[in-house]
Amino acid sequence: MGKIVSFSNQKGGVGKTTTCVNMAAYIAVTGKKVLLVDIDPQGNATTGLGFSKSSLKKSVYNVLIDDEKASDNILKTELEGLDLLPSNIDLAGAEVELVYKKGREKILKNALEDLKKVYDYIMIDCPPSLGLLTINALAAADSVIIPIQSEYYALEGLSQLMNSITLVKQHLNPELEVDGVVLTMYDSRSLISKQIADEIRKFFTRRVFEIVVPRNIRLVEATSYGKPIVLHDPKCAGARAYKALTQEYLGKEKEKN
């Protein structure tokens, strides 16, 4: 059975989508079958994998709201082994529409159940908020990865995020675990980056991944070209960091099993 991992942080601009897309890509490179589920109405993971969300007729919206099968809305990406359940502009209204649906917190969980037999990993890119879309992702997930920017404001809202994860564990998904925290946009020349990294390590102790992701213009470029970094510039510092981070993650997974 495949594992479902949500990438969550209610603060925007922390490298959440970049981390989700590139870890999904590097896991696919190892020969695993990976599905990326984009439930962020901004659709950055969808565009980051080369699709125009405004031209997509089908998306995760049709799964959540119209009760369509997830497998009928999946797209193949340029990278072998990596598929996408995309977001499109319709998803912007889903938060409100979900309120009126029966069992609204577990719609995504039910939709992905059969796909756990098809994929080794299902990775969900959450919106930068703690609304019903994120709750659906946390209710569906086996675990959470939390990308955190190495900047002063990164610590704000962390306790709120952890509280939300605790509430989901108590009421919807008792098996939910935090796989770890990824430090992103790290500037080794900046004293504040080092101080924030130390604070985050104090807060999360051993749950912080050892590999940190540096600020890297090539990662930004890759997004604009609609490619994961492994296809855009596999030798740049950002690519080396995400490859090493993915190896660290898969190593920890192996230890658990």
Coordinates of C-alpha atoms in Angstrom, one line a residue:
M1 CA 0.0 0.0 0.0
G2 CA 1.2 3.5 -0.9
K3 CA 1.9 6.2 1.6
I4 CA 0.1 9.6 1.6
V5 CA 2.2 12.6 2.6
S6 CA 0.8 16.1 3.0
F7 CA 3.0 19.2 2.6
S8 CA 1.5 21.8 4.8
N9 CA 2.3 25.2 6.3
Q10 CA -0.4 27.9 6.5
K11 CA 2.2 30.6 5.9
G12 CA 2.7 31.2 2.1
G13 CA 6.0 31.7 0.4
V14 CA 7.9 29.1 2.5
G15 CA 8.9 26.8 -0.4
K16 CA 6.1 24.3 0.3
T17 CA 5.2 23.7 -3.3
T18 CA 8.8 23.7 -4.5
T19 CA 9.6 21.1 -1.8
C20 CA 6.5 18.9 -2.7
V21 CA 7.2 19.0 -6.5
N22 CA 10.9 18.3 -6.2
M23 CA 10.7 15.6 -3.6
A24 CA 8.0 13.9 -5.6
A25 CA 10.2 14.1 -8.7
Y26 CA 13.3 12.7 -7.0
I27 CA 11.3 9.8 -5.5
A28 CA 10.0 9.1 -9.0
V29 CA 13.6 9.1 -10.3
T30 CA 14.4 6.2 -7.9
G31 CA 11.8 4.1 -9.7
K32 CA 8.9 4.6 -7.4
K33 CA 5.4 5.4 -8.7
V34 CA 4.4 8.9 -7.4
L35 CA 1.2 10.9 -7.6
L36 CA 1.2 14.6 -6.8
V37 CA -2.2 15.9 -5.7
D38 CA -2.5 19.7 -6.0
I39 CA -5.3 20.9 -3.8
D40 CA -4.0 24.5 -3.6
P41 CA -6.4 26.8 -5.6
Q42 CA -3.3 28.8 -6.6
G43 CA -2.3 25.7 -8.6
N44 CA 1.4 26.3 -8.4
A45 CA 2.3 22.6 -8.4
T46 CA 0.2 22.2 -11.5
T47 CA 2.0 25.0 -13.4
G48 CA 5.3 23.8 -11.9
L49 CA 4.9 20.5 -13.7
G50 CA 4.1 22.1 -17.0
F51 CA 0.3 22.4 -17.2
S52 CA -1.8 25.6 -17.6
K53 CA -4.4 25.4 -14.9
S54 CA -6.7 27.8 -16.8
S55 CA -7.0 25.4 -19.7
L56 CA -7.6 22.3 -17.7
K57 CA -11.2 21.0 -17.9
K58 CA -10.8 18.4 -15.2
S59 CA -9.1 18.6 -11.9
V60 CA -9.2 17.6 -8.2
Y61 CA -12.2 19.9 -8.0
N62 CA -14.3 17.4 -9.9
V63 CA -13.2 14.7 -7.5
L64 CA -14.1 16.7 -4.4
I65 CA -17.3 18.4 -5.5
D66 CA -18.7 16.2 -8.4
D67 CA -17.7 12.9 -6.9
E68 CA -15.7 11.8 -10.0
K69 CA -13.1 9.1 -9.7
A70 CA -9.6 10.5 -9.0
S71 CA -8.2 8.1 -11.5
D72 CA -10.2 9.7 -14.3
N73 CA -8.6 13.1 -13.6
I74 CA -4.9 12.2 -13.4
L75 CA -2.4 13.5 -15.9
K76 CA 1.0 12.1 -16.9
T77 CA 3.9 14.5 -16.4
E78 CA 7.1 14.8 -18.4
L79 CA 8.9 12.8 -15.8
E80 CA 8.6 9.0 -16.0
G81 CA 6.8 7.6 -12.9
L82 CA 5.4 11.0 -11.7
D83 CA 1.6 11.7 -12.3
L84 CA -0.5 14.7 -11.3
L85 CA -4.0 15.2 -10.0
P86 CA -4.1 18.9 -10.9
S87 CA -5.7 22.0 -9.6
N88 CA -7.6 24.5 -11.8
I89 CA -9.5 27.8 -11.3
D90 CA -12.6 26.0 -10.2
L91 CA -10.9 24.9 -7.0
A92 CA -11.1 28.5 -5.7
G93 CA -14.8 27.9 -4.9
A94 CA -14.4 24.4 -3.4
E95 CA -13.8 25.6 0.1
V96 CA -17.3 27.1 0.3
E97 CA -18.9 24.2 -1.6
L98 CA -17.4 21.6 0.6
V99 CA -19.2 23.0 3.7
Y100 CA -22.5 21.6 2.4
K101 CA -21.2 18.1 1.5
K102 CA -21.8 15.1 3.8
G103 CA -18.6 13.8 5.4
R104 CA -16.8 16.9 4.0
E105 CA -13.6 16.3 5.9
K106 CA -12.9 12.9 4.4
I107 CA -13.9 13.3 0.8
L108 CA -10.2 13.3 -0.4
K109 CA -9.3 10.4 1.9
N110 CA -12.1 8.3 0.3
A111 CA -11.2 9.4 -3.2
L112 CA -7.5 8.4 -2.8
E113 CA -8.1 5.0 -1.1
D114 CA -8.0 2.9 -4.3
L115 CA -4.9 4.8 -5.6
K116 CA -2.9 3.7 -2.6
K117 CA -2.7 0.3 -4.4
V118 CA -1.4 1.9 -7.6
Y119 CA 1.2 4.4 -6.2
D120 CA 4.1 4.0 -3.8
Y121 CA 3.7 7.7 -2.7
I122 CA 0.9 10.1 -3.0
M123 CA 2.1 13.6 -2.1
I124 CA -0.4 16.4 -1.5
D125 CA 0.4 20.1 -1.9
C126 CA -1.9 21.9 0.6
P127 CA -3.1 25.5 0.4
P128 CA -1.3 28.1 2.6
S129 CA -4.3 28.1 5.0
L130 CA -6.0 25.8 7.5
G131 CA -9.4 25.6 5.8
L132 CA -11.4 22.6 4.6
L133 CA -9.0 21.7 1.7
T134 CA -6.1 21.4 4.1
I135 CA -8.2 19.5 6.6
N136 CA -9.1 17.1 3.8
A137 CA -5.4 16.6 3.1
L138 CA -4.5 16.0 6.7
A139 CA -7.4 13.6 7.2
A140 CA -6.2 11.6 4.1
A141 CA -2.5 11.6 5.0
D142 CA -0.4 9.1 6.8
S143 CA 2.1 11.9 7.6
V144 CA 2.9 15.6 7.2
I145 CA 6.1 17.3 6.0
I146 CA 6.4 20.9 7.1
P147 CA 8.6 23.2 5.0
I148 CA 9.7 26.3 6.9
Q149 CA 11.5 29.3 5.6
S150 CA 14.7 30.2 7.4
E151 CA 13.5 33.7 8.2
Y152 CA 12.1 35.6 11.2
Y153 CA 8.4 35.3 10.4
A154 CA 8.7 31.6 9.8
L155 CA 8.1 30.8 13.5
E156 CA 4.8 32.8 13.6
G157 CA 1.9 30.5 13.3
L158 CA 3.9 27.3 13.9
S159 CA 2.0 26.6 17.1
Q160 CA -1.3 27.1 15.3
L161 CA -0.3 24.6 12.6
M162 CA 0.8 22.0 15.2
N163 CA -2.5 22.6 17.1
S164 CA -4.4 21.9 13.9
I165 CA -2.5 18.7 13.3
T166 CA -3.2 17.7 16.9
L167 CA -7.0 18.4 16.4
V168 CA -7.0 16.3 13.1
K169 CA -5.3 13.5 15.0
Q170 CA -7.9 13.6 17.8
H171 CA -11.0 13.9 15.7
L172 CA -10.3 12.6 12.1
N173 CA -7.1 10.8 11.7
P174 CA -5.4 9.2 14.8
E175 CA -2.6 7.7 12.7
L176 CA -1.3 11.1 11.4
E177 CA 2.4 11.7 12.1
V178 CA 4.8 14.5 11.4
D179 CA 7.6 13.0 9.2
G180 CA 9.7 16.1 9.6
V181 CA 10.4 19.7 9.1
V182 CA 12.4 21.0 6.0
L183 CA 14.4 24.2 6.3
T184 CA 14.1 26.1 3.0
M185 CA 15.5 29.2 1.5
Y186 CA 18.5 28.9 3.8
D187 CA 21.2 31.6 3.5
S188 CA 24.4 30.3 5.1
R189 CA 25.9 33.8 5.0
S190 CA 23.0 35.2 7.1
L191 CA 23.2 35.2 10.9
I192 CA 19.4 35.4 11.1
S193 CA 19.1 32.2 9.0
K194 CA 21.3 30.4 11.4
Q195 CA 19.5 31.7 14.5
I196 CA 16.0 30.8 13.0
A197 CA 17.3 27.3 12.1
D198 CA 18.5 26.9 15.7
E199 CA 15.1 28.0 17.1
I200 CA 13.3 25.6 14.7
R201 CA 15.6 22.7 15.8
K202 CA 14.8 23.5 19.5
F203 CA 11.1 23.5 18.8
F204 CA 11.0 20.3 16.7
T205 CA 14.2 18.6 18.1
R206 CA 15.0 15.5 16.0
R207 CA 12.1 15.9 13.6
V208 CA 14.1 18.5 11.5
F209 CA 15.7 17.1 8.4
E210 CA 19.5 17.5 8.4
I211 CA 19.6 18.6 4.8
V212 CA 18.7 22.3 4.4
V213 CA 17.6 23.8 1.1
P214 CA 19.5 26.9 0.1
R215 CA 18.2 30.0 -1.7
N216 CA 18.8 29.2 -5.3
I217 CA 17.7 31.1 -8.4
R218 CA 17.6 27.9 -10.5
L219 CA 14.8 26.5 -8.4
V220 CA 12.7 29.7 -9.2
E221 CA 13.6 29.3 -12.9
A222 CA 12.6 25.7 -13.0
T223 CA 9.1 26.6 -11.8
S224 CA 8.7 29.2 -14.5
Y225 CA 9.7 26.6 -17.1
G226 CA 7.2 24.1 -15.7
K227 CA 9.8 21.5 -14.8
P228 CA 11.0 19.9 -11.6
I229 CA 14.7 20.9 -10.9
V230 CA 15.9 17.4 -11.8
L231 CA 14.8 18.1 -15.4
H232 CA 15.9 21.8 -15.5
D233 CA 19.3 21.9 -13.9
P234 CA 20.2 18.7 -12.0
K235 CA 23.7 20.0 -11.1
C236 CA 22.7 23.2 -9.4
A237 CA 22.9 23.7 -5.6
G238 CA 19.1 23.5 -5.2
A239 CA 18.9 20.2 -7.2
R240 CA 21.7 18.7 -5.1
A241 CA 19.9 19.7 -1.9
Y242 CA 16.5 18.2 -2.9
K243 CA 18.2 15.0 -4.1
A244 CA 20.0 14.7 -0.8
L245 CA 16.8 15.6 1.2
T246 CA 14.9 12.9 -0.7
Q247 CA 17.6 10.4 0.0
E248 CA 17.5 11.3 3.7
Y249 CA 13.7 11.0 3.7
L250 CA 13.7 7.6 2.0
G251 CA 16.4 6.4 4.4
K252 CA 14.2 7.3 7.3
E253 CA 11.3 5.5 5.7
K254 CA 13.4 2.4 5.3
E255 CA 14.4 2.5 9.0
K256 CA 10.7 2.6 10.0
N257 CA 9.9 -0.5 7.9

